[in-house]
PDB file of C-alpha atoms in Angstrom:
ATOM      1  CA  MET A1224     -44.590   7.655  -3.785  1.00  0.00           C
ATOM      2  CA  THR A1225     -45.779   8.105  -0.239  1.00  0.00           C
ATOM      3  CA  ALA A1226     -45.443  10.179   2.847  1.00  0.00           C
ATOM      4  CA  ALA A1227     -44.678  13.765   3.481  1.00  0.00           C
ATOM      5  CA  ARG A1228     -41.186  15.129   3.234  1.00  0.00           C
ATOM      6  CA  THR A1229     -39.040  14.555   6.265  1.00  0.00           C
ATOM      7  CA  GLN A1230     -37.818  17.556   8.207  1.00  0.00           C
ATOM      8  CA  PHE A1231     -34.406  17.171   6.567  1.00  0.00           C
ATOM      9  CA  ASP A1232     -34.992  17.794   2.865  1.00  0.00           C
ATOM     10  CA  TRP A1233     -32.635  15.346   1.252  1.00  0.00           C
ATOM     11  CA  ARG A1234     -33.359  16.817  -2.181  1.00  0.00           C
ATOM     12  CA  ASP A1235     -32.086  20.273  -1.176  1.00  0.00           C
ATOM     13  CA  PHE A1236     -28.508  20.984  -2.240  1.00  0.00           C
ATOM     14  CA  SER A1237     -28.593  24.737  -1.760  1.00  0.00           C
ATOM     15  CA  VAL A1238     -26.330  24.710   1.297  1.00  0.00           C
ATOM     16  CA  PRO A1239     -22.613  24.149   0.501  1.00  0.00           C
ATOM     17  CA  ALA A1240     -21.440  20.686   1.410  1.00  0.00           C
ATOM     18  CA  LEU A1241     -18.124  21.841   2.851  1.00  0.00           C
ATOM     19  CA  PRO A1242     -16.711  24.785   4.798  1.00  0.00           C
ATOM     20  CA  PRO A1243     -14.530  27.112   2.670  1.00  0.00           C
ATOM     21  CA  LEU A1244     -11.184  25.563   3.596  1.00  0.00           C
ATOM     22  CA  LEU A1245     -12.233  22.020   2.752  1.00  0.00           C
ATOM     23  CA  ARG A1246     -13.902  23.313  -0.402  1.00  0.00           C
ATOM     24  CA  ALA A1247     -10.620  24.914  -1.454  1.00  0.00           C
ATOM     25  CA  ALA A1248      -8.764  21.670  -0.782  1.00  0.00           C
ATOM     26  CA  MET A1249     -11.343  19.652  -2.709  1.00  0.00           C
ATOM     27  CA  ASP A1250     -11.088  21.975  -5.711  1.00  0.00           C
ATOM     28  CA  CYS A1251      -7.309  21.605  -5.706  1.00  0.00           C
ATOM     29  CA  PHE A1252      -7.515  17.818  -5.403  1.00  0.00           C
ATOM     30  CA  VAL A1253      -9.976  17.664  -8.308  1.00  0.00           C
ATOM     31  CA  GLU A1254      -7.673  19.776 -10.467  1.00  0.00           C
ATOM     32  CA  HIS A1255      -4.286  18.332  -9.536  1.00  0.00           C
ATOM     33  CA  GLY A1256      -4.918  15.104  -7.621  1.00  0.00           C
ATOM     34  CA  TYR A1257      -4.105  14.622  -3.955  1.00  0.00           C
ATOM     35  CA  HIS A1258      -0.425  13.901  -4.459  1.00  0.00           C
ATOM     36  CA  GLY A1259      -0.076  16.652  -7.050  1.00  0.00           C
ATOM     37  CA  THR A1260      -1.413  19.323  -4.711  1.00  0.00           C
ATOM     38  CA  ALA A1261       0.945  21.288  -2.480  1.00  0.00           C
ATOM     39  CA  ILE A1262      -0.351  22.496   0.861  1.00  0.00           C
ATOM     40  CA  ARG A1263       0.723  26.006  -0.158  1.00  0.00           C
ATOM     41  CA  THR A1264      -1.620  25.769  -3.144  1.00  0.00           C
ATOM     42  CA  VAL A1265      -4.543  24.898  -0.887  1.00  0.00           C
ATOM     43  CA  ALA A1266      -3.678  27.724   1.496  1.00  0.00           C
ATOM     44  CA  GLY A1267      -3.521  30.204  -1.375  1.00  0.00           C
ATOM     45  CA  ARG A1268      -6.858  29.022  -2.763  1.00  0.00           C
ATOM     46  CA  ALA A1269      -8.406  29.448   0.683  1.00  0.00           C
ATOM     47  CA  GLY A1270      -6.866  32.897   1.220  1.00  0.00           C
ATOM     48  CA  LEU A1271      -4.742  31.705   4.122  1.00  0.00           C
ATOM     49  CA  SER A1272      -1.082  31.426   4.976  1.00  0.00           C
ATOM     50  CA  VAL A1273       0.317  27.931   5.393  1.00  0.00           C
ATOM     51  CA  PRO A1274       0.529  28.380   9.209  1.00  0.00           C
ATOM     52  CA  GLY A1275      -3.045  29.682   9.117  1.00  0.00           C
ATOM     53  CA  LEU A1276      -4.167  26.546   7.306  1.00  0.00           C
ATOM     54  CA  TYR A1277      -2.343  24.321   9.784  1.00  0.00           C
ATOM     55  CA  HIS A1278      -4.215  26.062  12.587  1.00  0.00           C
ATOM     56  CA  HIS A1279      -7.389  24.409  11.264  1.00  0.00           C
ATOM     57  CA  TYR A1280      -6.028  21.178   9.773  1.00  0.00           C
ATOM     58  CA  PRO A1281      -2.651  19.766  10.813  1.00  0.00           C
ATOM     59  CA  SER A1282      -1.828  18.155   7.462  1.00  0.00           C
ATOM     60  CA  LYS A1283      -2.893  17.618   3.880  1.00  0.00           C
ATOM     61  CA  GLN A1284      -4.021  14.144   4.944  1.00  0.00           C
ATOM     62  CA  ALA A1285      -6.376  15.695   7.496  1.00  0.00           C
ATOM     63  CA  LEU A1286      -7.948  17.746   4.715  1.00  0.00           C
ATOM     64  CA  LEU A1287      -8.540  14.633   2.623  1.00  0.00           C
ATOM     65  CA  VAL A1288      -9.990  12.769   5.599  1.00  0.00           C
ATOM     66  CA  GLY A1289     -12.330  15.681   6.281  1.00  0.00           C
ATOM     67  CA  ILE A1290     -13.561  15.664   2.688  1.00  0.00           C
ATOM     68  CA  ALA A1291     -14.043  11.882   2.582  1.00  0.00           C
ATOM     69  CA  GLU A1292     -15.812  11.707   5.948  1.00  0.00           C
ATOM     70  CA  SER A1293     -18.098  14.581   5.005  1.00  0.00           C
ATOM     71  CA  ALA A1294     -19.009  12.937   1.706  1.00  0.00           C
ATOM     72  CA  MET A1295     -20.008   9.659   3.314  1.00  0.00           C
ATOM     73  CA  ALA A1296     -21.870  11.333   6.190  1.00  0.00           C
ATOM     74  CA  ASP A1297     -23.863  13.524   3.800  1.00  0.00           C
ATOM     75  CA  LEU A1298     -24.752  10.605   1.535  1.00  0.00           C
ATOM     76  CA  HIS A1299     -25.837   8.412   4.434  1.00  0.00           C
ATOM     77  CA  ALA A1300     -27.936  11.151   6.032  1.00  0.00           C
ATOM     78  CA  ARG A1301     -29.707  11.870   2.749  1.00  0.00           C
ATOM     79  CA  SER A1302     -30.211   8.166   2.043  1.00  0.00           C
ATOM     80  CA  THR A1303     -31.755   7.420   5.423  1.00  0.00           C
ATOM     81  CA  ALA A1304     -34.022  10.455   5.054  1.00  0.00           C
ATOM     82  CA  ALA A1305     -35.101   9.199   1.620  1.00  0.00           C
ATOM     83  CA  LEU A1306     -35.899   5.775   3.051  1.00  0.00           C
ATOM     84  CA  ALA A1307     -37.879   7.374   5.873  1.00  0.00           C
ATOM     85  CA  GLU A1308     -39.922   9.344   3.343  1.00  0.00           C
ATOM     86  CA  ALA A1309     -40.598   6.232   1.283  1.00  0.00           C
ATOM     87  CA  GLY A1310     -42.218   4.330   4.126  1.00  0.00           C
ATOM     88  CA  GLU A1311     -42.621   0.563   4.069  1.00  0.00           C
ATOM     89  CA  ASP A1312     -43.260  -0.198   0.393  1.00  0.00           C
ATOM     90  CA  VAL A1313     -40.151  -1.842  -1.002  1.00  0.00           C
ATOM     91  CA  GLU A1314     -40.514  -0.399  -4.499  1.00  0.00           C
ATOM     92  CA  ASP A1315     -40.879   3.111  -3.109  1.00  0.00           C
ATOM     93  CA  ARG A1316     -37.834   2.568  -0.919  1.00  0.00           C
ATOM     94  CA  PHE A1317     -35.825   1.398  -3.893  1.00  0.00           C
ATOM     95  CA  ALA A1318     -36.942   4.266  -6.118  1.00  0.00           C
ATOM     96  CA  LEU A1319     -36.207   7.003  -3.588  1.00  0.00           C
ATOM     97  CA  LEU A1320     -32.858   5.498  -2.669  1.00  0.00           C
ATOM     98  CA  VAL A1321     -31.823   5.413  -6.334  1.00  0.00           C
ATOM     99  CA  GLU A1322     -33.095   8.969  -6.764  1.00  0.00           C
ATOM    100  CA  CYS A1323     -31.037  10.043  -3.778  1.00  0.00           C
ATOM    101  CA  LEU A1324     -27.878   8.361  -5.059  1.00  0.00           C
ATOM    102  CA  VAL A1325     -28.193  10.015  -8.448  1.00  0.00           C
ATOM    103  CA  LEU A1326     -28.946  13.467  -7.056  1.00  0.00           C
ATOM    104  CA  VAL A1327     -25.992  13.345  -4.666  1.00  0.00           C
ATOM    105  CA  HIS A1328     -23.578  12.201  -7.349  1.00  0.00           C
ATOM    106  CA  ALA A1329     -24.807  14.831  -9.789  1.00  0.00           C
ATOM    107  CA  TYR A1330     -25.025  17.806  -7.446  1.00  0.00           C
ATOM    108  CA  ARG A1331     -21.979  16.859  -5.342  1.00  0.00           C
ATOM    109  CA  TRP A1332     -19.906  15.251  -8.071  1.00  0.00           C
ATOM    110  CA  GLU A1333     -16.583  16.774  -6.925  1.00  0.00           C
ATOM    111  CA  HIS A1334     -17.183  15.578  -3.390  1.00  0.00           C
ATOM    112  CA  ALA A1335     -18.096  12.077  -4.521  1.00  0.00           C
ATOM    113  CA  PHE A1336     -15.285  11.961  -7.063  1.00  0.00           C
ATOM    114  CA  ILE A1337     -12.583  12.728  -4.497  1.00  0.00           C
ATOM    115  CA  ALA A1338     -14.067  10.408  -1.875  1.00  0.00           C
ATOM    116  CA  ALA A1339     -13.967   7.534  -4.386  1.00  0.00           C
ATOM    117  CA  SER A1340     -10.847   8.236  -6.437  1.00  0.00           C
ATOM    118  CA  GLU A1341      -8.525   9.234  -3.592  1.00  0.00           C
ATOM    119  CA  ILE A1342      -9.375   6.387  -1.228  1.00  0.00           C
ATOM    120  CA  ARG A1343      -5.952   4.983  -2.115  1.00  0.00           C
ATOM    121  CA  SER A1344      -4.390   8.138  -0.692  1.00  0.00           C
ATOM    122  CA  LEU A1345      -5.969   7.773   2.747  1.00  0.00           C
ATOM    123  CA  ASP A1346      -3.751   6.487   5.525  1.00  0.00           C
ATOM    124  CA  ALA A1347      -4.603   2.979   6.718  1.00  0.00           C
ATOM    125  CA  PRO A1348      -6.866   3.865   9.688  1.00  0.00           C
ATOM    126  CA  ALA A1349      -8.776   6.482   7.691  1.00  0.00           C
ATOM    127  CA  ARG A1350      -9.049   4.106   4.731  1.00  0.00           C
ATOM    128  CA  ALA A1351     -10.508   1.412   6.975  1.00  0.00           C
ATOM    129  CA  GLY A1352     -13.032   3.894   8.358  1.00  0.00           C
ATOM    130  CA  HIS A1353     -13.975   5.021   4.872  1.00  0.00           C
ATOM    131  CA  ILE A1354     -14.482   1.448   3.683  1.00  0.00           C
ATOM    132  CA  ALA A1355     -16.664   0.738   6.729  1.00  0.00           C
ATOM    133  CA  ALA A1356     -18.778   3.820   5.945  1.00  0.00           C
ATOM    134  CA  ARG A1357     -19.041   2.745   2.318  1.00  0.00           C
ATOM    135  CA  ASP A1358     -20.144  -0.750   3.371  1.00  0.00           C
ATOM    136  CA  ARG A1359     -22.764   0.736   5.715  1.00  0.00           C
ATOM    137  CA  GLN A1360     -24.084   2.804   2.828  1.00  0.00           C
ATOM    138  CA  GLN A1361     -24.174  -0.180   0.475  1.00  0.00           C
ATOM    139  CA  LYS A1362     -26.103  -2.230   3.023  1.00  0.00           C
ATOM    140  CA  LEU A1363     -29.019   0.208   2.777  1.00  0.00           C
ATOM    141  CA  LEU A1364     -29.548  -0.748  -0.855  1.00  0.00           C
ATOM    142  CA  ASP A1365     -28.591  -4.401  -0.368  1.00  0.00           C
ATOM    143  CA  ASP A1366     -31.326  -4.777   2.237  1.00  0.00           C
ATOM    144  CA  VAL A1367     -33.971  -3.141   0.047  1.00  0.00           C
ATOM    145  CA  VAL A1368     -33.148  -5.269  -2.990  1.00  0.00           C
ATOM    146  CA  ALA A1369     -32.974  -8.455  -0.892  1.00  0.00           C
ATOM    147  CA  GLU A1370     -36.398  -7.669   0.572  1.00  0.00           C
ATOM    148  CA  GLY A1371     -37.841  -6.990  -2.861  1.00  0.00           C
ATOM    149  CA  ALA A1372     -36.530 -10.311  -4.139  1.00  0.00           C
ATOM    150  CA  ARG A1373     -37.816 -12.163  -1.079  1.00  0.00           C
ATOM    151  CA  LEU A1374     -41.283 -10.680  -1.525  1.00  0.00           C
ATOM    152  CA  GLY A1375     -41.330 -11.493  -5.236  1.00  0.00           C
ATOM    153  CA  ARG A1376     -41.483  -7.795  -6.145  1.00  0.00           C
ATOM    154  CA  PHE A1377     -38.082  -7.923  -7.838  1.00  0.00           C
ATOM    155  CA  GLY A1378     -37.348 -10.724 -10.244  1.00  0.00           C
ATOM    156  CA  THR A1379     -33.582 -10.832  -9.943  1.00  0.00           C
ATOM    157  CA  ALA A1380     -32.112 -14.176  -8.952  1.00  0.00           C
ATOM    158  CA  HIS A1381     -28.967 -12.399  -7.748  1.00  0.00           C
ATOM    159  CA  PRO A1382     -30.084  -9.577  -5.471  1.00  0.00           C
ATOM    160  CA  LYS A1383     -26.682  -8.747  -4.024  1.00  0.00           C
ATOM    161  CA  ASP A1384     -25.053  -8.569  -7.431  1.00  0.00           C
ATOM    162  CA  ALA A1385     -27.960  -6.522  -8.766  1.00  0.00           C
ATOM    163  CA  SER A1386     -27.651  -4.131  -5.831  1.00  0.00           C
ATOM    164  CA  ARG A1387     -23.940  -3.619  -6.463  1.00  0.00           C
ATOM    165  CA  ALA A1388     -24.627  -3.036 -10.160  1.00  0.00           C
ATOM    166  CA  VAL A1389     -27.211  -0.371  -9.294  1.00  0.00           C
ATOM    167  CA  THR A1390     -24.774   1.347  -6.941  1.00  0.00           C
ATOM    168  CA  THR A1391     -22.064   1.327  -9.599  1.00  0.00           C
ATOM    169  CA  MET A1392     -24.419   2.922 -12.123  1.00  0.00           C
ATOM    170  CA  CYS A1393     -25.553   5.615  -9.720  1.00  0.00           C
ATOM    171  CA  THR A1394     -22.158   6.514  -8.267  1.00  0.00           C
ATOM    172  CA  GLY A1395     -20.718   6.570 -11.782  1.00  0.00           C
ATOM    173  CA  VAL A1396     -22.755   9.713 -12.428  1.00  0.00           C
ATOM    174  CA  ALA A1397     -20.033  11.672 -10.606  1.00  0.00           C
ATOM    175  CA  GLN A1398     -17.540  10.645 -13.283  1.00  0.00           C
ATOM    176  CA  TRP A1399     -19.325  12.333 -16.152  1.00  0.00           C
ATOM    177  CA  TYR A1400     -22.277  14.495 -15.109  1.00  0.00           C
ATOM    178  CA  ARG A1401     -21.824  18.271 -15.314  1.00  0.00           C
ATOM    179  CA  THR A1402     -24.374  21.057 -15.148  1.00  0.00           C
ATOM    180  CA  GLY A1403     -25.453  22.537 -18.447  1.00  0.00           C
ATOM    181  CA  GLY A1404     -26.111  19.214 -20.131  1.00  0.00           C
ATOM    182  CA  PRO A1405     -29.396  18.076 -21.657  1.00  0.00           C
ATOM    183  CA  LEU A1406     -30.793  16.694 -18.379  1.00  0.00           C
ATOM    184  CA  SER A1407     -31.118  18.264 -14.948  1.00  0.00           C
ATOM    185  CA  PRO A1408     -30.125  16.091 -11.973  1.00  0.00           C
ATOM    186  CA  GLU A1409     -33.812  15.543 -11.258  1.00  0.00           C
ATOM    187  CA  GLU A1410     -34.552  14.446 -14.828  1.00  0.00           C
ATOM    188  CA  LEU A1411     -31.530  12.168 -14.768  1.00  0.00           C
ATOM    189  CA  ALA A1412     -32.734  10.627 -11.513  1.00  0.00           C
ATOM    190  CA  VAL A1413     -36.125   9.796 -13.047  1.00  0.00           C
ATOM    191  CA  ARG A1414     -34.394   8.088 -15.951  1.00  0.00           C
ATOM    192  CA  TYR A1415     -32.043   6.155 -13.670  1.00  0.00           C
ATOM    193  CA  VAL A1416     -34.899   4.913 -11.499  1.00  0.00           C
ATOM    194  CA  GLN A1417     -36.406   3.352 -14.623  1.00  0.00           C
ATOM    195  CA  ILE A1418     -33.080   1.812 -15.654  1.00  0.00           C
ATOM    196  CA  CYS A1419     -32.331   0.513 -12.169  1.00  0.00           C
ATOM    197  CA  ARG A1420     -35.787  -1.008 -11.807  1.00  0.00           C
ATOM    198  CA  GLY A1421     -34.904  -3.074 -14.850  1.00  0.00           C
ATOM    199  CA  ALA A1422     -31.636  -4.127 -13.236  1.00  0.00           C
ATOM    200  CA  VAL A1423     -33.430  -5.674 -10.255  1.00  0.00           C
ATOM    201  CA  GLY A1424     -36.247  -7.150 -12.299  1.00  0.00           C
ATOM    202  CA  ALA A1425     -39.022  -4.862 -11.076  1.00  0.00           C
ATOM    203  CA  PRO A1426     -42.175  -5.122 -13.195  1.00  0.00           C
TER     204      PRO A1426
END
């Protein structure tokens, strides 16, 4: 691994990802699903009246959009910071990007879970924006894997498919990882880097 840490420490998850109101909404959506959550339930969880909630967010849809947009913005910011730290070496870029994906989906699993599972509940314009953000995120890894294959550093004959497989593995962490298990997020990330190197045919 190379270079000094960037000013933005993409490995630091000590600051809450969401303001309290969006956090309350996210917790309710995780527990009951978007459609199963009443706005009154979110307001109560946040310690607000329903009119007080609407002062900040005009609808339940706006809450979901806020959560989804925040999730993608946080992931992209951390990913670009990881790539900046890695420098020019393609294997370092791949390893730190995989590490970043795993850490985000372990530490912020609720955030990632809602952003992925409730995409069907977003209204059409918000859904289109979310898909565009997701595609922008995927391109970061696609480009790294394609470069590794072009340089002969990765042996995969199908770099785009391999890249999508790596993303699926890493984002899937949000479906099952919980604190208190046998591995910390950092230990899991080390293991996943090894597994994902195999997926792209790295030596």
